[in-house]
Coordinates of C-alpha atoms in Angstrom, one line a residue:
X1 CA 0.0 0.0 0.0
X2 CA 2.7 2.4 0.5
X3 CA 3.9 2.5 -3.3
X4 CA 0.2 3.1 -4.2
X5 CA -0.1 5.7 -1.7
X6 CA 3.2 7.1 -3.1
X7 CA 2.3 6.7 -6.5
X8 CA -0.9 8.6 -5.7
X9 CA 0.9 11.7 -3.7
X10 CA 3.2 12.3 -6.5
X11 CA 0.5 12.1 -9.9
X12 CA 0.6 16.0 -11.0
X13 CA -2.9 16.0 -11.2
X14 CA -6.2 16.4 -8.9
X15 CA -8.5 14.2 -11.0
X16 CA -7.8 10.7 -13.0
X17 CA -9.1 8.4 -15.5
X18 CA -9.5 4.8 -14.5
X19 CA -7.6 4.4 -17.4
X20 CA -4.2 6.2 -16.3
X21 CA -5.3 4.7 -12.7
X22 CA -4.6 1.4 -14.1
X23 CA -1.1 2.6 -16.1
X24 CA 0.0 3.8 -12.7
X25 CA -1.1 1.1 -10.0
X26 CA -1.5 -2.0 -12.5
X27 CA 2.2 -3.1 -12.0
X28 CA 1.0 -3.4 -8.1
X29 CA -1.5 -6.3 -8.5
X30 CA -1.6 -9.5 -9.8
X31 CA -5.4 -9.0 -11.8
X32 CA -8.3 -6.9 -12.3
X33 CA -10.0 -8.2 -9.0
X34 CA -7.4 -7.4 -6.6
X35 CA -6.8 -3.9 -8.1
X36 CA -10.6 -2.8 -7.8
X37 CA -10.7 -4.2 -4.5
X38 CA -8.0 -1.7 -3.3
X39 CA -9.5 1.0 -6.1
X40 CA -12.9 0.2 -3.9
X41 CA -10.9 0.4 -0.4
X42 CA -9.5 3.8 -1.4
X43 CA -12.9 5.3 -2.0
X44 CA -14.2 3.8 1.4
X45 CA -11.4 5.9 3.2
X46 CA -11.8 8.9 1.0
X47 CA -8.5 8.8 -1.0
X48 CA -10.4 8.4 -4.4
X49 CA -13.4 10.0 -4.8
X50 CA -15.8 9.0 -7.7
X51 CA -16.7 12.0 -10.3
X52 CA -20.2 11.3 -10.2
X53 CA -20.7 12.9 -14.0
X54 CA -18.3 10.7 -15.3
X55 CA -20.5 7.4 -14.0
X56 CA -18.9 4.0 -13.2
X57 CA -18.0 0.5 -15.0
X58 CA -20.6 -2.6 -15.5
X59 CA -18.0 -5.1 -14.5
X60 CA -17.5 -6.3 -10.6
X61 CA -16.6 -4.7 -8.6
X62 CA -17.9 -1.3 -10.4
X63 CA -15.3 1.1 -10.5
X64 CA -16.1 4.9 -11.3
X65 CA -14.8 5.9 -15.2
X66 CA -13.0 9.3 -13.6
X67 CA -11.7 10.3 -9.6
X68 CA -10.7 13.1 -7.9
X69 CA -7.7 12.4 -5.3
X70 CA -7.9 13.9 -2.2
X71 CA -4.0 14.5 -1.7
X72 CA -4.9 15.9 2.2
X73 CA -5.8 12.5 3.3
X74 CA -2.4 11.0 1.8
X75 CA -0.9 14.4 3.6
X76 CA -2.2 13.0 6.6
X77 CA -1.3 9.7 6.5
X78 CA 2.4 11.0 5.4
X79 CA 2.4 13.1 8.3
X80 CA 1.4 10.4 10.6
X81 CA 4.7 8.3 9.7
X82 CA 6.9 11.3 9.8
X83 CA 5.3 11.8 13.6
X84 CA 6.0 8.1 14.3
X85 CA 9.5 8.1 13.1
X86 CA 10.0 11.6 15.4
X87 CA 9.2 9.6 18.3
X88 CA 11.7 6.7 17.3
X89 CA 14.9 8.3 15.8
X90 CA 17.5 10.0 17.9
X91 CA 16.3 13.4 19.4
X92 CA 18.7 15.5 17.4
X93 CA 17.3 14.8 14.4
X94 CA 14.7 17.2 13.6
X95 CA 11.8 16.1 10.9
X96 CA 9.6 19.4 11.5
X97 CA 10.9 20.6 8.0
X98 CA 9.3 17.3 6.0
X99 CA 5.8 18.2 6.9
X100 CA 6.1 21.1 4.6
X101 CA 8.2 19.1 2.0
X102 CA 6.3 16.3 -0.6
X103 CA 6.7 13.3 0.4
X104 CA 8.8 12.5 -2.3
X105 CA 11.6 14.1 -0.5
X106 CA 11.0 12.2 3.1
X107 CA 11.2 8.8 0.9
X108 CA 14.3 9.5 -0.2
X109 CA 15.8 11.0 2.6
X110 CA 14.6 8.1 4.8
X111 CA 17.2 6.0 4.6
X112 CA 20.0 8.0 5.4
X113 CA 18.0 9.3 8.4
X114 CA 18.3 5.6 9.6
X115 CA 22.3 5.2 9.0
X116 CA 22.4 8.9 10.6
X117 CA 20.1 7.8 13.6
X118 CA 22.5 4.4 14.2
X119 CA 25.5 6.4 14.2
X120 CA 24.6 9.2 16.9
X121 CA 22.9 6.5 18.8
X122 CA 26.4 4.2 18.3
X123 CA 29.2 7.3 18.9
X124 CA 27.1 10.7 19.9
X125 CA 28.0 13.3 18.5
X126 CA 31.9 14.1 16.7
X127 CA 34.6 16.5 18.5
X128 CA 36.7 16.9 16.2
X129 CA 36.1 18.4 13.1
X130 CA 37.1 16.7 10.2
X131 CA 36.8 16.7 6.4
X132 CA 33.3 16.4 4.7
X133 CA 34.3 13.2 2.9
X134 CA 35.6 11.2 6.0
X135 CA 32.3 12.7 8.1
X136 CA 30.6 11.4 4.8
X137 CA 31.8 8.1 5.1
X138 CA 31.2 7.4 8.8
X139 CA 27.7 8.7 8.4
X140 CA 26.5 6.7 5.6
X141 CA 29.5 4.7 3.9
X142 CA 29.4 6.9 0.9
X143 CA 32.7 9.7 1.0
X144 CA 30.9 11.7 -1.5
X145 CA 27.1 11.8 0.1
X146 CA 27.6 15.0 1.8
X147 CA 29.7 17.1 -1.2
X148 CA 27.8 15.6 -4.6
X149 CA 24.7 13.7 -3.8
X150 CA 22.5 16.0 -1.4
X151 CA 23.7 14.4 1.9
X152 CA 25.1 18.9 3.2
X153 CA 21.1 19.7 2.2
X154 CA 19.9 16.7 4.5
X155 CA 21.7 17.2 6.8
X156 CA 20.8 20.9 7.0
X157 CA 17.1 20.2 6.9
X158 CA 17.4 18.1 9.9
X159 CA 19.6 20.6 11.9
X160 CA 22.8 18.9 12.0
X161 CA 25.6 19.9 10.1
X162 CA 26.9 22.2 12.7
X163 CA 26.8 19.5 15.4
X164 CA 28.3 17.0 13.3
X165 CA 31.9 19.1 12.7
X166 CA 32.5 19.3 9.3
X167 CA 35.4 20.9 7.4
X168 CA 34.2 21.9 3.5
X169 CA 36.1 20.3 0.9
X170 CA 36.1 24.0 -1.5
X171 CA 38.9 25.4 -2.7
X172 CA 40.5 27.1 0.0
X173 CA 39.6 31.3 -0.4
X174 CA 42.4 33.3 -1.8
X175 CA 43.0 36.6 -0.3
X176 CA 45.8 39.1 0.6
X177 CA 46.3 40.6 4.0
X178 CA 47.3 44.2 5.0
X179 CA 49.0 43.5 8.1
X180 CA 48.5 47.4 9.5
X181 CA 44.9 46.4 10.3
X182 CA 45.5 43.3 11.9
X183 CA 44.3 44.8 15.2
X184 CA 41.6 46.8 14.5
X185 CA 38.3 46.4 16.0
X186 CA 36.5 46.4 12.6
X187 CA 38.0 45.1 9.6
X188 CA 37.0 45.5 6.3
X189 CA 37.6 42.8 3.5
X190 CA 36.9 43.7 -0.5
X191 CA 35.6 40.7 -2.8
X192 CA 36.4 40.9 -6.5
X193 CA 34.8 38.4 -8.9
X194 CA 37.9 38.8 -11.5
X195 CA 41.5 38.0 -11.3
X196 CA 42.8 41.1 -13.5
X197 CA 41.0 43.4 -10.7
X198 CA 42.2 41.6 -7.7
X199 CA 45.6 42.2 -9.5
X200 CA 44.8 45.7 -10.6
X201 CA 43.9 46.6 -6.5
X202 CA 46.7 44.6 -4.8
X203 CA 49.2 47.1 -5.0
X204 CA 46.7 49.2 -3.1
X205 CA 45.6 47.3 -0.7
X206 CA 48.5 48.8 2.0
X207 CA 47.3 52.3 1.4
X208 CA 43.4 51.2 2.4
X209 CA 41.8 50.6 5.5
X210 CA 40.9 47.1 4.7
X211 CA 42.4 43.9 5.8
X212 CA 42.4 41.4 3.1
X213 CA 41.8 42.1 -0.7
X214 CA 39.4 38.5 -1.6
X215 CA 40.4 36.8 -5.2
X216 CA 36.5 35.5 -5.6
X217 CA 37.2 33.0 -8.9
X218 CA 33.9 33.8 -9.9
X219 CA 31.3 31.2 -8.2
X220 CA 34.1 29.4 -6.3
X221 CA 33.6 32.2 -4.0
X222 CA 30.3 31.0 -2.8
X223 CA 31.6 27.9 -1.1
X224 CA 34.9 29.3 -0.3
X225 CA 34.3 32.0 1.8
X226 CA 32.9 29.1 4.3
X227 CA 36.4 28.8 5.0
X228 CA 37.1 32.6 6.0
X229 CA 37.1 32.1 9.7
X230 CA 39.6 29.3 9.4
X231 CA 41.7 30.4 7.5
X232 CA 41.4 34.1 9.1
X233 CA 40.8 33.6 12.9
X234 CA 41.1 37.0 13.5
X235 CA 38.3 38.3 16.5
X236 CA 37.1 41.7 14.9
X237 CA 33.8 42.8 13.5
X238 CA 34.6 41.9 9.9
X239 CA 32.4 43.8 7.3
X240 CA 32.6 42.3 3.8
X241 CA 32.4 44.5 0.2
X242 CA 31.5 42.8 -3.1
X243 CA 32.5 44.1 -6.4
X244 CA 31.7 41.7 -9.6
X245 CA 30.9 42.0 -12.9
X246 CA 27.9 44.4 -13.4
X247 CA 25.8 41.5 -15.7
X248 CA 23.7 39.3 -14.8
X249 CA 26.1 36.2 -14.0
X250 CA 27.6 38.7 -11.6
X251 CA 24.7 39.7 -10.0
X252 CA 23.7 35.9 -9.2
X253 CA 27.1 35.4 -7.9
X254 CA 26.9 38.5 -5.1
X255 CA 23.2 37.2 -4.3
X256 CA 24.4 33.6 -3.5
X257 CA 27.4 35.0 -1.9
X258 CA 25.0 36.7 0.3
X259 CA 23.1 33.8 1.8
X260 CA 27.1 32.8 3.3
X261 CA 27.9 36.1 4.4
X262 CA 26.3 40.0 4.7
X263 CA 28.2 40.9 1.7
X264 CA 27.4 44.5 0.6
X265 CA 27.9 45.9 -2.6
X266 CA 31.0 47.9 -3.3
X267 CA 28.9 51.1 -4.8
X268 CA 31.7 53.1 -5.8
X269 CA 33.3 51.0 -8.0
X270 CA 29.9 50.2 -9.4
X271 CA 29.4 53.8 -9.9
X272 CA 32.1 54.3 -12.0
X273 CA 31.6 51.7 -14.1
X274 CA 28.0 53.3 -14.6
X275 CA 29.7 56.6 -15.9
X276 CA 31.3 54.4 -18.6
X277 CA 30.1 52.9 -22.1
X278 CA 28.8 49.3 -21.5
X279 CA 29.5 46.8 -24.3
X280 CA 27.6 44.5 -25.8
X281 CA 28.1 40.2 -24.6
X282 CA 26.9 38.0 -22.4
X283 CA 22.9 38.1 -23.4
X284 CA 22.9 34.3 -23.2
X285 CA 23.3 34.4 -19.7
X286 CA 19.9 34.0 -17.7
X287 CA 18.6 35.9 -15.7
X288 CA 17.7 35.5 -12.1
X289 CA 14.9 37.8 -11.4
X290 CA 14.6 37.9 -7.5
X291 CA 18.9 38.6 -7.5
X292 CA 18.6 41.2 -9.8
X293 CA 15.6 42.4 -8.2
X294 CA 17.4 42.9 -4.7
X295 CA 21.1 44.4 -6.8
X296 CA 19.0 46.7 -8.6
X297 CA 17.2 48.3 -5.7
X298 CA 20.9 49.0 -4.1
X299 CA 20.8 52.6 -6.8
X300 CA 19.4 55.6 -7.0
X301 CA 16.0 55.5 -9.3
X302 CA 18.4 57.2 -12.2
X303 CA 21.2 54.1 -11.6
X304 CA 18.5 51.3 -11.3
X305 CA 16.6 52.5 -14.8
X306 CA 20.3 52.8 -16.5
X307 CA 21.1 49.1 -15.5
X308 CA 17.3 48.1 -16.7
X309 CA 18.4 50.1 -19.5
X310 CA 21.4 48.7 -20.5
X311 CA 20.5 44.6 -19.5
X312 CA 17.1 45.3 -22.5
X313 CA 20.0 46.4 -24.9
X314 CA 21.8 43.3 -24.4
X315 CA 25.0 45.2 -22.8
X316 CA 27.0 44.8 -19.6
X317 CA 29.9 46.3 -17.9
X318 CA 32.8 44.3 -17.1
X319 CA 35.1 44.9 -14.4
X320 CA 38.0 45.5 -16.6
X321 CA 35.8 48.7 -17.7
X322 CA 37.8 50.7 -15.0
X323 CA 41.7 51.0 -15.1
X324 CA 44.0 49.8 -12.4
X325 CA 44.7 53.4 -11.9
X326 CA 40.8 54.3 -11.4
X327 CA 39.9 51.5 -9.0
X328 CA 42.9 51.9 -6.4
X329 CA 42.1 55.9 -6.7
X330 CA 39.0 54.5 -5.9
X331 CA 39.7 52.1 -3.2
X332 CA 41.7 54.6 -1.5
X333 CA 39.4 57.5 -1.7
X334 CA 36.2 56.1 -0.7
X335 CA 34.6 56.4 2.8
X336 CA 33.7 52.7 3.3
X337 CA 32.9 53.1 6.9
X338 CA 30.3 55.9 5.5
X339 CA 28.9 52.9 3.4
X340 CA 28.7 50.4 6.3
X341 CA 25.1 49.5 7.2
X342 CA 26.1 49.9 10.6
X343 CA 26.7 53.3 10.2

């Protein structure tokens, strides 16, 4: 019954022909009897409910030509085994999250609940923090589960991938340090998406109030600066600046970047790439509506109808649009503590 219920919880519509009922439960029985007897037993408990317009079959038992499927009363049923394994599995292990997910999701994450629940019930919770691949391993025999097959999301759904230790396999974040602001209080760190614009800053990066200058690799940023804090244990109130390719690759990259960290824009160098010519390129990349939503509404009225402006044209501005010369004048002149949002 619980493939059929499955089967059920998952068909993308509301209503069904007996017809496609039979494509999509007929593997489950051995002949037409013992399908319409459980066809009959869903319609006594309200899964299936006959469309009376439609009428029903002469054979026996009858079945109706057409039903509606009251996915509620699978949501209940579902809900009712999530509550039961709550009540079995380690307390850690939070399942709250599945009652809003389809049911889909609780099937397949099931059974690495289990090996998760046998593991904290065998050795409690790690220590020592070690690599995701060897965490992956001991957790469900599978070194890459956590890194490429969904086991980080899991484990995040069910609140544990803090308590379990684990070190991220990403490239480790390239940065330079300033070593004059070692010891401030707040320290500032500046993100750039490009390698010729980390290069064309690092020479300035002394004469700056910030602490490190961040090479972002494009999207190898997003998982890298997970390591920030290990590989830059320095107690301060660190304040992060983004500055990326105004287009809207860029854009998605700063947007991701900011579900990691409170990455703010870096608006004057964006400003001066406004002042320039855009070019033409990159209208094959796709757009992500709610990022460039939330960029866009970082400018002025005049700035935000320029970039709306210049995306409809096809155009974009690169960060090699300013000079090495412009963006350490730049860099140096700013007042980034004005442009905090704690300030």
């Amino acid at each position: 019954m619980e493939k059929i219920y499955k089967s059920l919880n998952t068909y993308p519509k509301r209503t069904i022909l007996l017809s496609d009922l039979q494509d999509l439960l007929g593997s489950f029985f051995k002949d037409y009897d013992d399908f319409a007897n459980t066809i009959i037993s869903l319609e006594n408990n309200g899964v299936l409910q006959m469309v009376k317009s439609k009428g029903r079959t002469t054979r026996t038992p009858s079945l109706a030509y057409q039903y509606r499927i009251d996915k509620s009363k699978l949501s209940a049923r579902f809900h009712q085994e999530i509550q039961q394994y709550q009540n079995e599995l380690h307390p850690a292990i939070n399942l709250d999250e599945y009652y809003q997910k389809d049911s889909t999701i609780w099937q397949h994450d099931l059974p690495y609940l289990l090996k998760i629940n046998d593991y904290l019930h065998t050795n409690g919770f790690p220590k020592e923090v070690v690599p995701a691949p060897e965490r992956s391993f001991e957790l469900v025999q599978d070194e890459k589960w956590i890194t490429e097959k969904g086991g980080k999301e899991i484990l995040e759904r069910v609140g544990l991938f803090e308590r379990l230790k684990i070190t991220p396999v990403s490239d480790p974040l390239m940065f330079a340090v300033n070593p004059k602001t070692i010891h401030s209080t707040t320290q500032y760190h500046l993100i750039v998406e490009n390698k010729t614009t980390y290069q064309g800053l690092l020479p300035a990066l002394k004469k700056t109030e910030f602490s490190t200058l961040v090479y972002g690799s494009g999207k190898k940023v997003i998982q890298s600066i997970e390591q920030f804090s290990e590989q830059y244990p320095v107690e301060a109130e660190h304040v992060f600046f983004y500055f990326g390719d105004l287009d809207r690759e860029g854009i998605s990259i700063w947007y991701s970047l900011t579900k990691k960290i409170p990455a703010q824009l870096a608006m004057p160098f964006y400003e001066a790439c406004l002042e320039k010519q855009p070019v033409y390129g990159k209208d094959y990349q796709k757009q992500y509506k709610e990022a460039q939503t939330t960029f866009i509404k970082q400018f002025s009225p005049t700035q935000q109808a320029k970039i709306e402006d210049v995306f409809s044209q096809g155009k974009y501005y690169p960060q090699e649009i300013l000079k090495s010369k412009e963006l350490q004048q730049i860099w140096r002149e700013a007042d980034w503590k004005k442009l905090t949002y704690n300030n």
